Short mmCIF file of N, CA and C in Angstrom, two decimals:
data_model
loop_
_atom_site.label_atom_id
_atom_site.label_comp_id
_atom_site.label_asym_id
_atom_site.label_seq_id
_atom_site.Cartn_x
_atom_site.Cartn_y
_atom_site.Cartn_z
N UNK A 1 1.55 -13.10 13.12
CA UNK A 1 1.14 -12.21 14.18
C UNK A 1 -0.39 -12.21 14.23
N UNK A 2 -0.91 -12.20 15.44
CA UNK A 2 -2.35 -12.20 15.65
C UNK A 2 -2.82 -10.82 16.09
N UNK A 3 -3.95 -10.41 15.58
CA UNK A 3 -4.53 -9.13 15.99
C UNK A 3 -5.28 -9.32 17.31
N UNK A 4 -5.13 -8.32 18.21
CA UNK A 4 -5.75 -8.42 19.53
C UNK A 4 -6.71 -7.27 19.82
N UNK A 5 -6.88 -6.37 18.86
CA UNK A 5 -7.79 -5.24 19.06
C UNK A 5 -7.19 -4.10 19.87
N UNK A 6 -5.87 -3.95 19.80
CA UNK A 6 -5.19 -2.91 20.58
C UNK A 6 -5.45 -1.52 19.99
N UNK A 7 -5.09 -0.52 20.78
CA UNK A 7 -5.23 0.87 20.34
C UNK A 7 -4.36 1.12 19.10
N UNK A 8 -3.15 0.57 19.10
CA UNK A 8 -2.24 0.72 17.96
C UNK A 8 -2.86 0.14 16.70
N UNK A 9 -3.44 -1.04 16.81
CA UNK A 9 -4.10 -1.66 15.66
C UNK A 9 -5.23 -0.79 15.14
N UNK A 10 -6.02 -0.24 16.05
CA UNK A 10 -7.14 0.63 15.66
C UNK A 10 -6.63 1.86 14.93
N UNK A 11 -5.54 2.47 15.44
CA UNK A 11 -4.98 3.65 14.79
C UNK A 11 -4.50 3.32 13.39
N UNK A 12 -3.78 2.19 13.24
CA UNK A 12 -3.33 1.78 11.91
C UNK A 12 -4.53 1.50 11.00
N UNK A 13 -5.54 0.85 11.53
CA UNK A 13 -6.74 0.52 10.74
C UNK A 13 -7.39 1.80 10.21
N UNK A 14 -7.52 2.81 11.09
CA UNK A 14 -8.12 4.08 10.68
C UNK A 14 -7.30 4.76 9.58
N UNK A 15 -5.98 4.77 9.74
CA UNK A 15 -5.09 5.39 8.74
C UNK A 15 -5.17 4.64 7.42
N UNK A 16 -5.13 3.31 7.49
CA UNK A 16 -5.17 2.50 6.27
C UNK A 16 -6.50 2.67 5.53
N UNK A 17 -7.59 2.70 6.26
CA UNK A 17 -8.91 2.89 5.64
C UNK A 17 -9.01 4.26 4.99
N UNK A 18 -8.50 5.27 5.67
CA UNK A 18 -8.54 6.64 5.14
C UNK A 18 -7.72 6.76 3.85
N UNK A 19 -6.52 6.18 3.84
CA UNK A 19 -5.68 6.26 2.64
C UNK A 19 -6.26 5.41 1.51
N UNK A 20 -6.89 4.29 1.85
CA UNK A 20 -7.55 3.44 0.85
C UNK A 20 -8.68 4.22 0.17
N UNK A 21 -9.47 4.91 0.98
CA UNK A 21 -10.57 5.74 0.45
C UNK A 21 -10.01 6.84 -0.44
N UNK A 22 -8.92 7.47 -0.01
CA UNK A 22 -8.31 8.54 -0.81
C UNK A 22 -7.84 8.02 -2.17
N UNK A 23 -7.33 6.81 -2.20
CA UNK A 23 -6.84 6.23 -3.45
C UNK A 23 -7.98 5.86 -4.39
N UNK A 24 -8.99 5.18 -3.89
CA UNK A 24 -10.04 4.64 -4.75
C UNK A 24 -11.24 5.56 -4.95
N UNK A 25 -11.60 6.32 -3.94
CA UNK A 25 -12.81 7.15 -4.06
C UNK A 25 -12.49 8.60 -4.35
N UNK A 26 -11.48 9.14 -3.68
CA UNK A 26 -11.15 10.55 -3.84
C UNK A 26 -10.15 10.79 -4.97
N UNK A 27 -9.64 9.70 -5.55
CA UNK A 27 -8.67 9.78 -6.65
C UNK A 27 -7.46 10.63 -6.25
N UNK A 28 -6.86 10.27 -5.11
CA UNK A 28 -5.69 10.95 -4.55
C UNK A 28 -4.64 11.25 -5.62
N UNK A 29 -4.20 10.22 -6.32
CA UNK A 29 -3.23 10.38 -7.40
C UNK A 29 -3.62 9.41 -8.51
N UNK A 30 -4.25 9.91 -9.56
CA UNK A 30 -4.69 9.03 -10.64
C UNK A 30 -3.56 8.21 -11.27
N UNK A 31 -2.34 8.77 -11.27
CA UNK A 31 -1.20 8.02 -11.84
C UNK A 31 -0.87 6.80 -11.00
N UNK A 32 -1.00 6.92 -9.69
CA UNK A 32 -0.73 5.78 -8.80
C UNK A 32 -1.76 4.68 -9.04
N UNK A 33 -3.01 5.05 -9.08
CA UNK A 33 -4.07 4.06 -9.32
C UNK A 33 -3.91 3.43 -10.70
N UNK A 34 -3.55 4.22 -11.69
CA UNK A 34 -3.33 3.69 -13.05
C UNK A 34 -2.16 2.70 -13.06
N UNK A 35 -1.09 3.02 -12.35
CA UNK A 35 0.08 2.13 -12.29
C UNK A 35 -0.31 0.80 -11.64
N UNK A 36 -1.11 0.87 -10.59
CA UNK A 36 -1.56 -0.36 -9.93
C UNK A 36 -2.43 -1.19 -10.87
N UNK A 37 -3.37 -0.54 -11.55
CA UNK A 37 -4.28 -1.26 -12.45
C UNK A 37 -3.55 -1.85 -13.65
N UNK A 38 -2.53 -1.13 -14.14
CA UNK A 38 -1.76 -1.63 -15.27
C UNK A 38 -0.96 -2.87 -14.89
N UNK A 39 -0.32 -2.83 -13.73
CA UNK A 39 0.54 -3.93 -13.30
C UNK A 39 -0.23 -5.06 -12.63
N UNK A 40 -1.41 -4.77 -12.13
CA UNK A 40 -2.24 -5.77 -11.47
C UNK A 40 -3.67 -5.64 -12.00
N UNK A 41 -3.91 -6.08 -13.25
CA UNK A 41 -5.22 -5.87 -13.86
C UNK A 41 -6.38 -6.53 -13.11
N UNK A 42 -6.09 -7.56 -12.32
CA UNK A 42 -7.14 -8.24 -11.55
C UNK A 42 -7.22 -7.74 -10.11
N UNK A 43 -6.55 -6.63 -9.82
CA UNK A 43 -6.51 -6.08 -8.47
C UNK A 43 -7.93 -5.78 -7.98
N UNK A 44 -8.19 -6.17 -6.75
CA UNK A 44 -9.48 -5.87 -6.12
C UNK A 44 -9.34 -4.76 -5.08
N UNK A 45 -8.19 -4.71 -4.40
CA UNK A 45 -7.98 -3.73 -3.34
C UNK A 45 -6.49 -3.49 -3.12
N UNK A 46 -6.16 -2.39 -2.47
CA UNK A 46 -4.76 -2.07 -2.16
C UNK A 46 -4.73 -1.13 -0.97
N UNK A 47 -3.68 -1.26 -0.17
CA UNK A 47 -3.51 -0.40 1.00
C UNK A 47 -2.08 0.13 1.04
N UNK A 48 -1.95 1.38 1.49
CA UNK A 48 -0.64 2.01 1.64
C UNK A 48 0.06 1.44 2.87
N UNK A 49 1.28 0.98 2.70
CA UNK A 49 2.10 0.59 3.84
C UNK A 49 3.05 1.72 4.21
N UNK A 50 3.45 2.49 3.19
CA UNK A 50 4.37 3.60 3.43
C UNK A 50 4.33 4.56 2.25
N UNK A 51 4.60 5.82 2.53
CA UNK A 51 4.74 6.84 1.48
C UNK A 51 5.93 7.70 1.85
N UNK A 52 6.89 7.79 0.92
CA UNK A 52 8.07 8.61 1.14
C UNK A 52 8.14 9.67 0.06
N UNK A 53 7.87 10.93 0.40
CA UNK A 53 8.02 12.00 -0.58
C UNK A 53 9.50 12.39 -0.68
N UNK A 54 10.08 12.20 -1.84
CA UNK A 54 11.47 12.60 -2.08
C UNK A 54 11.45 13.91 -2.86
N UNK A 55 12.64 14.44 -3.16
CA UNK A 55 12.70 15.70 -3.90
C UNK A 55 12.12 15.57 -5.30
N UNK A 56 12.45 14.49 -5.99
CA UNK A 56 12.01 14.36 -7.37
C UNK A 56 10.91 13.35 -7.60
N UNK A 57 10.62 12.53 -6.60
CA UNK A 57 9.60 11.50 -6.80
C UNK A 57 8.90 11.18 -5.49
N UNK A 58 7.75 10.57 -5.64
CA UNK A 58 7.01 10.02 -4.51
C UNK A 58 7.18 8.52 -4.57
N UNK A 59 7.53 7.92 -3.43
CA UNK A 59 7.72 6.47 -3.37
C UNK A 59 6.63 5.89 -2.48
N UNK A 60 5.86 4.97 -3.05
CA UNK A 60 4.76 4.34 -2.34
C UNK A 60 5.07 2.86 -2.16
N UNK A 61 4.80 2.35 -0.97
CA UNK A 61 4.88 0.93 -0.71
C UNK A 61 3.45 0.47 -0.44
N UNK A 62 2.97 -0.46 -1.24
CA UNK A 62 1.56 -0.85 -1.21
C UNK A 62 1.41 -2.35 -0.99
N UNK A 63 0.33 -2.72 -0.32
CA UNK A 63 -0.11 -4.11 -0.27
C UNK A 63 -1.26 -4.22 -1.26
N UNK A 64 -1.08 -5.04 -2.29
CA UNK A 64 -2.11 -5.23 -3.31
C UNK A 64 -2.75 -6.60 -3.07
N UNK A 65 -4.07 -6.60 -2.94
CA UNK A 65 -4.83 -7.78 -2.56
C UNK A 65 -4.22 -8.32 -1.26
N UNK A 66 -3.96 -9.59 -1.13
CA UNK A 66 -3.45 -10.07 0.16
C UNK A 66 -1.99 -10.46 0.15
N UNK A 67 -1.37 -10.51 -1.03
CA UNK A 67 -0.04 -11.12 -1.05
C UNK A 67 1.02 -10.36 -1.84
N UNK A 68 0.70 -9.27 -2.49
CA UNK A 68 1.68 -8.55 -3.29
C UNK A 68 2.15 -7.28 -2.59
N UNK A 69 3.44 -7.21 -2.32
CA UNK A 69 4.04 -5.99 -1.80
C UNK A 69 4.66 -5.29 -3.00
N UNK A 70 4.27 -4.03 -3.23
CA UNK A 70 4.68 -3.33 -4.44
C UNK A 70 5.29 -1.97 -4.08
N UNK A 71 6.44 -1.69 -4.67
CA UNK A 71 7.11 -0.40 -4.52
C UNK A 71 6.88 0.38 -5.83
N UNK A 72 6.28 1.56 -5.73
CA UNK A 72 5.99 2.37 -6.92
C UNK A 72 6.61 3.75 -6.75
N UNK A 73 7.40 4.15 -7.74
CA UNK A 73 8.00 5.49 -7.74
C UNK A 73 7.35 6.32 -8.84
N UNK A 74 6.82 7.48 -8.46
CA UNK A 74 6.20 8.40 -9.41
C UNK A 74 6.99 9.70 -9.44
N UNK A 75 7.37 10.12 -10.64
CA UNK A 75 8.09 11.38 -10.81
C UNK A 75 7.17 12.53 -10.44
N UNK A 76 7.66 13.45 -9.63
CA UNK A 76 6.83 14.58 -9.19
C UNK A 76 6.72 15.68 -10.24
N UNK A 77 7.70 15.79 -11.12
CA UNK A 77 7.74 16.91 -12.05
C UNK A 77 7.36 16.54 -13.47
N UNK A 78 7.47 15.27 -13.81
CA UNK A 78 7.16 14.83 -15.17
C UNK A 78 6.05 13.78 -15.09
N UNK A 79 4.83 14.24 -15.18
CA UNK A 79 3.69 13.32 -15.04
C UNK A 79 3.56 12.35 -16.21
N UNK A 80 4.27 12.60 -17.30
CA UNK A 80 4.19 11.68 -18.43
C UNK A 80 5.22 10.56 -18.33
N UNK A 81 6.14 10.63 -17.38
CA UNK A 81 7.13 9.57 -17.24
C UNK A 81 6.49 8.31 -16.66
N UNK A 82 7.00 7.18 -17.09
CA UNK A 82 6.47 5.90 -16.64
C UNK A 82 6.83 5.67 -15.17
N UNK A 83 5.89 5.19 -14.38
CA UNK A 83 6.21 4.88 -12.99
C UNK A 83 7.14 3.66 -12.91
N UNK A 84 8.00 3.65 -11.91
CA UNK A 84 8.85 2.49 -11.68
C UNK A 84 8.12 1.59 -10.68
N UNK A 85 7.84 0.37 -11.10
CA UNK A 85 7.08 -0.56 -10.27
C UNK A 85 7.92 -1.80 -10.01
N UNK A 86 8.07 -2.14 -8.73
CA UNK A 86 8.85 -3.31 -8.36
C UNK A 86 8.06 -4.10 -7.32
N UNK A 87 7.93 -5.41 -7.57
CA UNK A 87 7.24 -6.28 -6.62
C UNK A 87 8.27 -6.89 -5.68
N UNK A 88 7.93 -6.93 -4.41
CA UNK A 88 8.81 -7.47 -3.38
C UNK A 88 8.09 -8.68 -2.78
N UNK A 89 8.82 -9.77 -2.55
CA UNK A 89 8.17 -10.94 -1.94
C UNK A 89 7.78 -10.61 -0.50
N UNK A 90 6.73 -11.24 -0.05
CA UNK A 90 6.26 -11.03 1.32
C UNK A 90 7.36 -11.40 2.32
N UNK A 91 8.06 -12.49 2.05
CA UNK A 91 9.13 -12.93 2.95
C UNK A 91 10.24 -11.89 3.02
N UNK A 92 10.62 -11.35 1.87
CA UNK A 92 11.67 -10.33 1.82
C UNK A 92 11.22 -9.07 2.56
N UNK A 93 9.98 -8.67 2.38
CA UNK A 93 9.47 -7.47 3.04
C UNK A 93 9.44 -7.65 4.56
N UNK A 94 9.05 -8.83 5.01
CA UNK A 94 8.93 -9.07 6.45
C UNK A 94 10.27 -9.10 7.17
N UNK A 95 11.36 -9.42 6.43
CA UNK A 95 12.68 -9.48 7.06
C UNK A 95 13.05 -8.13 7.63
N UNK A 96 13.38 -8.11 8.89
CA UNK A 96 13.83 -6.88 9.53
C UNK A 96 12.74 -5.86 9.78
N UNK A 97 11.48 -6.25 9.59
CA UNK A 97 10.37 -5.33 9.81
C UNK A 97 10.20 -5.09 11.31
N UNK A 98 10.05 -3.84 11.69
CA UNK A 98 9.87 -3.50 13.11
C UNK A 98 8.55 -4.06 13.62
N UNK A 99 8.39 -4.06 14.92
CA UNK A 99 7.14 -4.53 15.54
C UNK A 99 5.95 -3.71 15.03
N UNK A 100 6.13 -2.39 14.95
CA UNK A 100 5.05 -1.53 14.44
C UNK A 100 4.75 -1.85 12.97
N UNK A 101 5.79 -2.09 12.19
CA UNK A 101 5.61 -2.46 10.79
C UNK A 101 4.87 -3.78 10.65
N UNK A 102 5.18 -4.73 11.54
CA UNK A 102 4.49 -6.02 11.52
C UNK A 102 3.01 -5.85 11.85
N UNK A 103 2.73 -4.99 12.82
CA UNK A 103 1.33 -4.74 13.19
C UNK A 103 0.59 -4.10 12.02
N UNK A 104 1.21 -3.09 11.40
CA UNK A 104 0.57 -2.40 10.27
C UNK A 104 0.31 -3.36 9.12
N UNK A 105 1.29 -4.21 8.81
CA UNK A 105 1.12 -5.19 7.74
C UNK A 105 -0.01 -6.16 8.07
N UNK A 106 -0.06 -6.64 9.30
CA UNK A 106 -1.10 -7.59 9.70
C UNK A 106 -2.48 -6.95 9.60
N UNK A 107 -2.60 -5.70 10.02
CA UNK A 107 -3.88 -4.99 9.90
C UNK A 107 -4.24 -4.81 8.42
N UNK A 108 -3.26 -4.45 7.59
CA UNK A 108 -3.51 -4.27 6.15
C UNK A 108 -3.97 -5.58 5.51
N UNK A 109 -3.34 -6.68 5.88
CA UNK A 109 -3.75 -7.98 5.34
C UNK A 109 -5.17 -8.31 5.78
N UNK A 110 -5.49 -8.02 7.04
CA UNK A 110 -6.84 -8.25 7.54
C UNK A 110 -7.86 -7.44 6.74
N UNK A 111 -7.54 -6.18 6.46
CA UNK A 111 -8.45 -5.33 5.68
C UNK A 111 -8.62 -5.85 4.26
N UNK A 112 -7.52 -6.29 3.63
CA UNK A 112 -7.64 -6.82 2.26
C UNK A 112 -8.49 -8.08 2.24
N UNK A 113 -8.31 -8.93 3.25
CA UNK A 113 -9.12 -10.15 3.30
C UNK A 113 -10.60 -9.82 3.42
N UNK A 114 -10.92 -8.81 4.20
CA UNK A 114 -12.33 -8.40 4.35
C UNK A 114 -12.86 -7.79 3.06
N UNK A 115 -12.00 -7.05 2.33
CA UNK A 115 -12.42 -6.46 1.06
C UNK A 115 -12.70 -7.52 0.01
N UNK A 116 -11.99 -8.64 0.09
CA UNK A 116 -12.10 -9.67 -0.94
C UNK A 116 -13.25 -10.65 -0.69
N UNK A 117 -13.91 -10.52 0.43
CA UNK A 117 -15.03 -11.43 0.74
C UNK A 117 -16.26 -11.04 -0.03
#
């Protein structure tokens, strides 16, 4: 998918940049950042693709650098419990992805590429 500078792309870009800043600069959830650094010690950047707050855990779907899709589950009540981290292939993640999801992923990849320059 090619980016065309649409309003939707700009909205996703703004949201992704804001959540990226919250993760790395504002220390939104230190456990999430620690889980990313532990599992991806050479990580340079990461962007939120989705966040699902459940009753007992928070589930984050992240793009790490340009090619790793990562699902991280953090227990909401037991901060000492180990996070569940699962890597998903890019091909598997893209299967069945909605048009909006494809746009968000493409914008996130664009942002990671710019971060890595």
